[in-house]
XYZ file of C-alpha atoms in Angstrom:
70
model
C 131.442 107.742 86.911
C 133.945 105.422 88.691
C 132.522 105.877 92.002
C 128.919 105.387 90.935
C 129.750 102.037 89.616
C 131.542 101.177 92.230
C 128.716 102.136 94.466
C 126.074 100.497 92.612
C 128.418 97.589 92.252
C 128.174 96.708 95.428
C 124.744 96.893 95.878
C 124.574 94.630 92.675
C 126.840 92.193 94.709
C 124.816 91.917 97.917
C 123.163 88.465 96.623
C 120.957 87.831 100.144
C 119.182 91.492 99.886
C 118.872 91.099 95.851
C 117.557 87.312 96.656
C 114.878 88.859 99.236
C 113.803 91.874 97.307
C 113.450 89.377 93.860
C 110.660 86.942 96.554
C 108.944 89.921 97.666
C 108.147 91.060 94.185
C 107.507 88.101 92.887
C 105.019 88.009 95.593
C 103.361 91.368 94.606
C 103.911 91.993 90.690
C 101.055 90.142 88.434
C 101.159 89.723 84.744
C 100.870 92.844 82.888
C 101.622 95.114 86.075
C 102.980 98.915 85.461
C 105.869 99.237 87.894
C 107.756 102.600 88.350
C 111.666 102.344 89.812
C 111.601 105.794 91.249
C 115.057 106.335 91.966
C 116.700 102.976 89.857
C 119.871 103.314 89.674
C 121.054 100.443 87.710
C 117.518 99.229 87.321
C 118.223 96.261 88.743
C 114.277 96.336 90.687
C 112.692 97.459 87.995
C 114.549 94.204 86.101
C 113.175 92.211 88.468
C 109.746 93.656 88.123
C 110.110 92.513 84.488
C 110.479 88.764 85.281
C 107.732 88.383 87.648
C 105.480 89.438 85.098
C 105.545 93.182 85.020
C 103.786 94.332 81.588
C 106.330 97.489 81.288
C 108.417 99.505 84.098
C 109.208 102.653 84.126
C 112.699 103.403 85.276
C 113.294 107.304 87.042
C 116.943 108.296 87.648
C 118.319 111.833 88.133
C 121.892 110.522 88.352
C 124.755 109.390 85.507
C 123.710 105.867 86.501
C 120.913 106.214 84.573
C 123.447 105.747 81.287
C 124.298 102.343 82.799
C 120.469 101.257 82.978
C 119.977 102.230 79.731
């Protein structure tokens, strides 16, 4: 589990690509939106989704990260 935080860690810490991805949905998501973070490790997007309006995400993970986004 370590190296998955680690790994998702530094994603997490990448504040110009986590800036850029936040604009872009904020661009796209409207209020009451269904989003689905295929794939969300932390859940960090489908967060995201959440405060630009997103009525509900649902968050897909087949990995232990999954526990974390919980």
């Amino acid at each position: 589990m370590d190296s998955i935080l680690s790994e998702h860690f530094d994603y997490l810490s990448d504040s110009v690509k986590l800036d850029r991805y936040g604009r872009a949905l904020a661009n796209v998501v409207r209020p009451g939106d269904v989003a689905v973070d295929l794939g969300c490790g932390s859940a960090i997007l489908g967060l995201m989704c959440l405060r630009s309006g997103a009525g509900s995400v649902y968050a897909i993970e087949e990995g232990a990260i999954i526990q974390m986004a919980r």
